[in-house]
């Protein structure tokens, strides 16, 4: 059960709760804590959106209706595409403009204009990446005239809402901000919408963190040990998405296995890659910086300091978007009508992202009263506030869902600089540079210089620690003289202009698999898995995206920017990207596992897929139902989304139960695991104890042996220096060393990569990883069972402190809690404002790498750091029987009845009715707003 009491309820109860919340807010604001100001009830209520009656809207060509249900979810009806998107902009600004405004300032590197000097470093990094500049290039040179028309209409709708509204009429956050600076929102532009796709691409950028981490590990671990921690994908156990090749409905069978090994591909090879001067990444077996070609002793502290500082800089961006890491993924699957109770396909999707308040997603429908060339949309689903169209959902013909493909689309390079030049082969090339001015609320402007190589911007310029690279980078003897060190540049597909915004509108209007794939062709970044179903009974899958072909290297470690052999040779052509259509097995599952067996596919997509724990569990659940002769229902799909089963518990618990525990206090906890079914329900004491044991196993076997750059900030150990020859049990030479990484991003995070690491070690009772040194309080361990025994003891004492002495009262939900924090002021604002804006905690079930992926970081603690950010189950062809839920609610106003009115139901795994047809929408409507042209009529 949720720990908080803000339950969703019928409209009258919601209204009463909203009034109570307003009173609480007013009391806090009347107190004036932090501001010494008096805010009245009218101040608090000033930004309530108008959801009934008639409003004149400049630019409309005709009457538009906005129908909202009991949860404030809008369905918009219009007679032209432009009116539809103009109204969408107006409505989203009504509910979410604060969120939209913060997002556009983030993507433009202008947060300091809103929040002051504390955001200067973040702005500097974002300016260095240049998201806004690339978005402007996309708008100017890549997007279709039709897409631009829709973006302008959307912006006009937003600006119509902003016109003549004061700060307090927009949101309580603006009212609070007005006390600290004179910030006023500026008009919305089409490029503001385009830039948000860059932010999402950053959140889903692939393996950059793993690339950094592998290099950092060289200071403490050998090549073999690093390989132990990054095992190969278990294709024999966890099935890839595409299991037997794709089928092209136009040309017949397409057999991936028949393609020649080592093929360099066709399609996008050459022209734009050559003109960009793109290069690839380092190889694990020759010549690349950080590739393991140098020994651990060669890896000086300098490079680690640089990469560690870069990691800290990268972390500052996900702090606003959500932690990037193992948990950022999603579940999506589709089942053929052959195996469903409806006789038509069922499609489920739940993207896993950081919990945010309001939710990243915004539910809505966009309906043309009559679909025609003039008005061509009839689509409903989830979109982003600040962006027109629908991202995930269905129209009258097809449904689709997204998960993160995880393609390796980022490469870091070590660059040999000499003054204002950098080395490529035997030539010196001039660094490109530009000047950026960061305006700071309440302070002086900050001017920065952004430098770039042909590979990308120098991200190492954004930190004092990164101005010079270490003296002894782990590179081969063929590397150039280090001189004053190496810089680090970033190559990333999202920093090249693309057409992803075109793809959004094309997806919304696709009618069959052919037009669906045509739309997917333009969805270049972020690279996603797309699942598909249509009313004719077809199911399918497409992997879109701009995925580089590397000349040398595998993208796992930083590459030598001076070596032209590591040049990107273009991109995998769309025709050769994996896809599937009506597979014989009757279902398709995507959950961040491998896309296709690497032995059957000639191109490298990534070496850092998720390891398939979630995907195989979903595969097994579907296959079990089919083998049993049953039919899968909408309720079955919902139940699968809430599956809490722990794969690592199934693997490890039998070993834990074999340990002969002598301490009766620890034995009491061990007994919780006897007869446990490995499900992680909120009230499960066994789940609480097992996850504590798992956390301590990881800490003892791996975490305490990692370099400080990967360990939790502030957690300190007495360790032997890297160059020490003293034995492990020598306590005299140990030095105190403290971790440096944010707790949400530290290692070992406990995800399914670590499942695979431990799985491969369990049968080796004497592996070096089971050895831990003696400390002043604990004896050394030498074997697997000794370490497991100690982990069980440590977990017992940890939970005694956290949950009490009586193990029978323990529950997983009390450890595993979700607190929803309003972005910006909910995390950084005064305490009373955080109280007003934030919600929770909720006690949750699920866990890391479970299908119900309420992720937690084992290095940092048990709190929830990523979640299924929404859930949907689409009943294809019987659209009104589809179901959906959002993490929070439709509104971004803290005092609205729709701020978190879906969260209790979300936590319990419930879904709401999803009205789509005009009749169903009318039946669900409780608020009706009519938008008319100036001087127009509501009729």
PDB file of C-alpha atoms in Angstrom, residues 295-388:
ATOM      1  CA  UNK A 295      48.499  -2.528 -18.190  1.00  0.00           C
ATOM      2  CA  UNK A 296      46.751  -1.374 -15.049  1.00  0.00           C
ATOM      3  CA  UNK A 297      50.041   0.014 -13.774  1.00  0.00           C
ATOM      4  CA  UNK A 298      50.256   2.229 -16.865  1.00  0.00           C
ATOM      5  CA  UNK A 299      46.881   3.776 -16.106  1.00  0.00           C
ATOM      6  CA  UNK A 300      47.947   6.855 -14.212  1.00  0.00           C
ATOM      7  CA  UNK A 301      45.711   8.804 -11.912  1.00  0.00           C
ATOM      8  CA  UNK A 302      45.517  11.629 -14.456  1.00  0.00           C
ATOM      9  CA  UNK A 303      43.211   9.996 -16.977  1.00  0.00           C
ATOM     10  CA  UNK A 304      41.042   8.607 -14.204  1.00  0.00           C
ATOM     11  CA  UNK A 305      40.765  12.065 -12.719  1.00  0.00           C
ATOM     12  CA  UNK A 306      39.731  13.379 -16.115  1.00  0.00           C
ATOM     13  CA  UNK A 307      37.180  10.687 -16.889  1.00  0.00           C
ATOM     14  CA  UNK A 308      35.890  10.765 -13.334  1.00  0.00           C
ATOM     15  CA  UNK A 309      35.331  14.491 -13.608  1.00  0.00           C
ATOM     16  CA  UNK A 310      33.675  13.988 -16.983  1.00  0.00           C
ATOM     17  CA  UNK A 311      31.377  11.434 -15.386  1.00  0.00           C
ATOM     18  CA  UNK A 312      30.451  13.971 -12.713  1.00  0.00           C
ATOM     19  CA  UNK A 313      29.699  16.539 -15.412  1.00  0.00           C
ATOM     20  CA  UNK A 314      27.538  14.071 -17.321  1.00  0.00           C
ATOM     21  CA  UNK A 315      25.681  13.226 -14.118  1.00  0.00           C
ATOM     22  CA  UNK A 316      24.649  16.856 -13.690  1.00  0.00           C
ATOM     23  CA  UNK A 317      22.502  16.610 -16.824  1.00  0.00           C
ATOM     24  CA  UNK A 318      20.615  13.402 -15.970  1.00  0.00           C
ATOM     25  CA  UNK A 319      19.912  14.960 -12.587  1.00  0.00           C
ATOM     26  CA  UNK A 320      17.375  17.050 -14.492  1.00  0.00           C
ATOM     27  CA  UNK A 321      16.201  14.398 -16.945  1.00  0.00           C
ATOM     28  CA  UNK A 322      16.573  11.302 -14.802  1.00  0.00           C
ATOM     29  CA  UNK A 323      19.498   9.012 -13.956  1.00  0.00           C
ATOM     30  CA  UNK A 324      21.018   7.394 -17.014  1.00  0.00           C
ATOM     31  CA  UNK A 325      22.048   3.828 -16.440  1.00  0.00           C
ATOM     32  CA  UNK A 326      21.048   0.203 -16.366  1.00  0.00           C
ATOM     33  CA  UNK A 327      17.440   0.938 -15.420  1.00  0.00           C
ATOM     34  CA  UNK A 328      16.710   3.377 -18.194  1.00  0.00           C
ATOM     35  CA  UNK A 329      14.894   1.052 -20.533  1.00  0.00           C
ATOM     36  CA  UNK A 330      11.352  -0.180 -21.031  1.00  0.00           C
ATOM     37  CA  UNK A 331       9.073  -3.145 -21.608  1.00  0.00           C
ATOM     38  CA  UNK A 332       6.973  -3.547 -24.712  1.00  0.00           C
ATOM     39  CA  UNK A 333       5.432  -6.600 -26.252  1.00  0.00           C
ATOM     40  CA  UNK A 334       2.757  -7.515 -28.735  1.00  0.00           C
ATOM     41  CA  UNK A 335       0.791 -10.752 -29.061  1.00  0.00           C
ATOM     42  CA  UNK A 336      -0.927 -11.961 -32.230  1.00  0.00           C
ATOM     43  CA  UNK A 337      -4.717 -12.324 -32.213  1.00  0.00           C
ATOM     44  CA  UNK A 338      -4.213 -16.067 -32.682  1.00  0.00           C
ATOM     45  CA  UNK A 339      -3.365 -16.200 -28.985  1.00  0.00           C
ATOM     46  CA  UNK A 340      -5.605 -13.489 -27.513  1.00  0.00           C
ATOM     47  CA  UNK A 341      -9.135 -13.532 -26.152  1.00  0.00           C
ATOM     48  CA  UNK A 342     -10.144 -10.729 -28.547  1.00  0.00           C
ATOM     49  CA  UNK A 343      -8.924 -12.450 -31.697  1.00  0.00           C
ATOM     50  CA  UNK A 344      -6.922  -9.288 -32.479  1.00  0.00           C
ATOM     51  CA  UNK A 345      -3.452  -8.271 -31.316  1.00  0.00           C
ATOM     52  CA  UNK A 346      -2.796  -6.904 -27.831  1.00  0.00           C
ATOM     53  CA  UNK A 347       0.087  -4.472 -27.305  1.00  0.00           C
ATOM     54  CA  UNK A 348       1.643  -3.444 -23.975  1.00  0.00           C
ATOM     55  CA  UNK A 349       4.223  -0.755 -23.220  1.00  0.00           C
ATOM     56  CA  UNK A 350       5.751   0.728 -20.075  1.00  0.00           C
ATOM     57  CA  UNK A 351       8.833   2.939 -20.571  1.00  0.00           C
ATOM     58  CA  UNK A 352      11.235   3.000 -17.610  1.00  0.00           C
ATOM     59  CA  UNK A 353      12.509   6.454 -16.787  1.00  0.00           C
ATOM     60  CA  UNK A 354      13.298   8.525 -13.746  1.00  0.00           C
ATOM     61  CA  UNK A 355      10.307   9.408 -11.562  1.00  0.00           C
ATOM     62  CA  UNK A 356       9.376  13.026 -12.126  1.00  0.00           C
ATOM     63  CA  UNK A 357       6.592  15.293 -10.925  1.00  0.00           C
ATOM     64  CA  UNK A 358       4.758  15.946 -13.114  1.00  0.00           C
ATOM     65  CA  UNK A 359       5.300  12.797 -15.128  1.00  0.00           C
ATOM     66  CA  UNK A 360       7.378  13.049 -18.262  1.00  0.00           C
ATOM     67  CA  UNK A 361       4.307  11.893 -20.202  1.00  0.00           C
ATOM     68  CA  UNK A 362       1.097  13.751 -21.025  1.00  0.00           C
ATOM     69  CA  UNK A 363      -1.999  11.762 -22.073  1.00  0.00           C
ATOM     70  CA  UNK A 364      -4.273  13.146 -24.737  1.00  0.00           C
ATOM     71  CA  UNK A 365      -6.212  12.502 -27.919  1.00  0.00           C
ATOM     72  CA  UNK A 366      -5.998  14.493 -31.162  1.00  0.00           C
ATOM     73  CA  UNK A 367      -9.074  13.957 -33.311  1.00  0.00           C
ATOM     74  CA  UNK A 368     -10.189  15.347 -36.637  1.00  0.00           C
ATOM     75  CA  UNK A 369     -13.959  15.338 -36.683  1.00  0.00           C
ATOM     76  CA  UNK A 370     -13.720  14.061 -40.247  1.00  0.00           C
ATOM     77  CA  UNK A 371     -10.388  12.607 -41.399  1.00  0.00           C
ATOM     78  CA  UNK A 372      -9.427  14.148 -44.739  1.00  0.00           C
ATOM     79  CA  UNK A 373      -6.498  15.768 -46.519  1.00  0.00           C
ATOM     80  CA  UNK A 374      -7.256  18.986 -44.634  1.00  0.00           C
ATOM     81  CA  UNK A 375      -7.498  17.259 -41.249  1.00  0.00           C
ATOM     82  CA  UNK A 376      -5.574  13.994 -41.168  1.00  0.00           C
ATOM     83  CA  UNK A 377      -5.174  12.895 -37.535  1.00  0.00           C
ATOM     84  CA  UNK A 378      -7.223  10.657 -35.273  1.00  0.00           C
ATOM     85  CA  UNK A 379      -4.684   9.541 -32.705  1.00  0.00           C
ATOM     86  CA  UNK A 380      -4.484   9.129 -28.943  1.00  0.00           C
ATOM     87  CA  UNK A 381      -1.760   8.241 -26.486  1.00  0.00           C
ATOM     88  CA  UNK A 382       1.203   9.757 -24.731  1.00  0.00           C
ATOM     89  CA  UNK A 383       3.072  12.859 -25.785  1.00  0.00           C
ATOM     90  CA  UNK A 384       5.579  15.230 -24.223  1.00  0.00           C
ATOM     91  CA  UNK A 385       4.361  18.585 -23.011  1.00  0.00           C
ATOM     92  CA  UNK A 386       6.093  21.090 -25.256  1.00  0.00           C
ATOM     93  CA  UNK A 387       5.870  18.925 -28.374  1.00  0.00           C
ATOM     94  CA  UNK A 388       3.013  18.488 -30.859  1.00  0.00           C
TER      95      UNK A 388
END
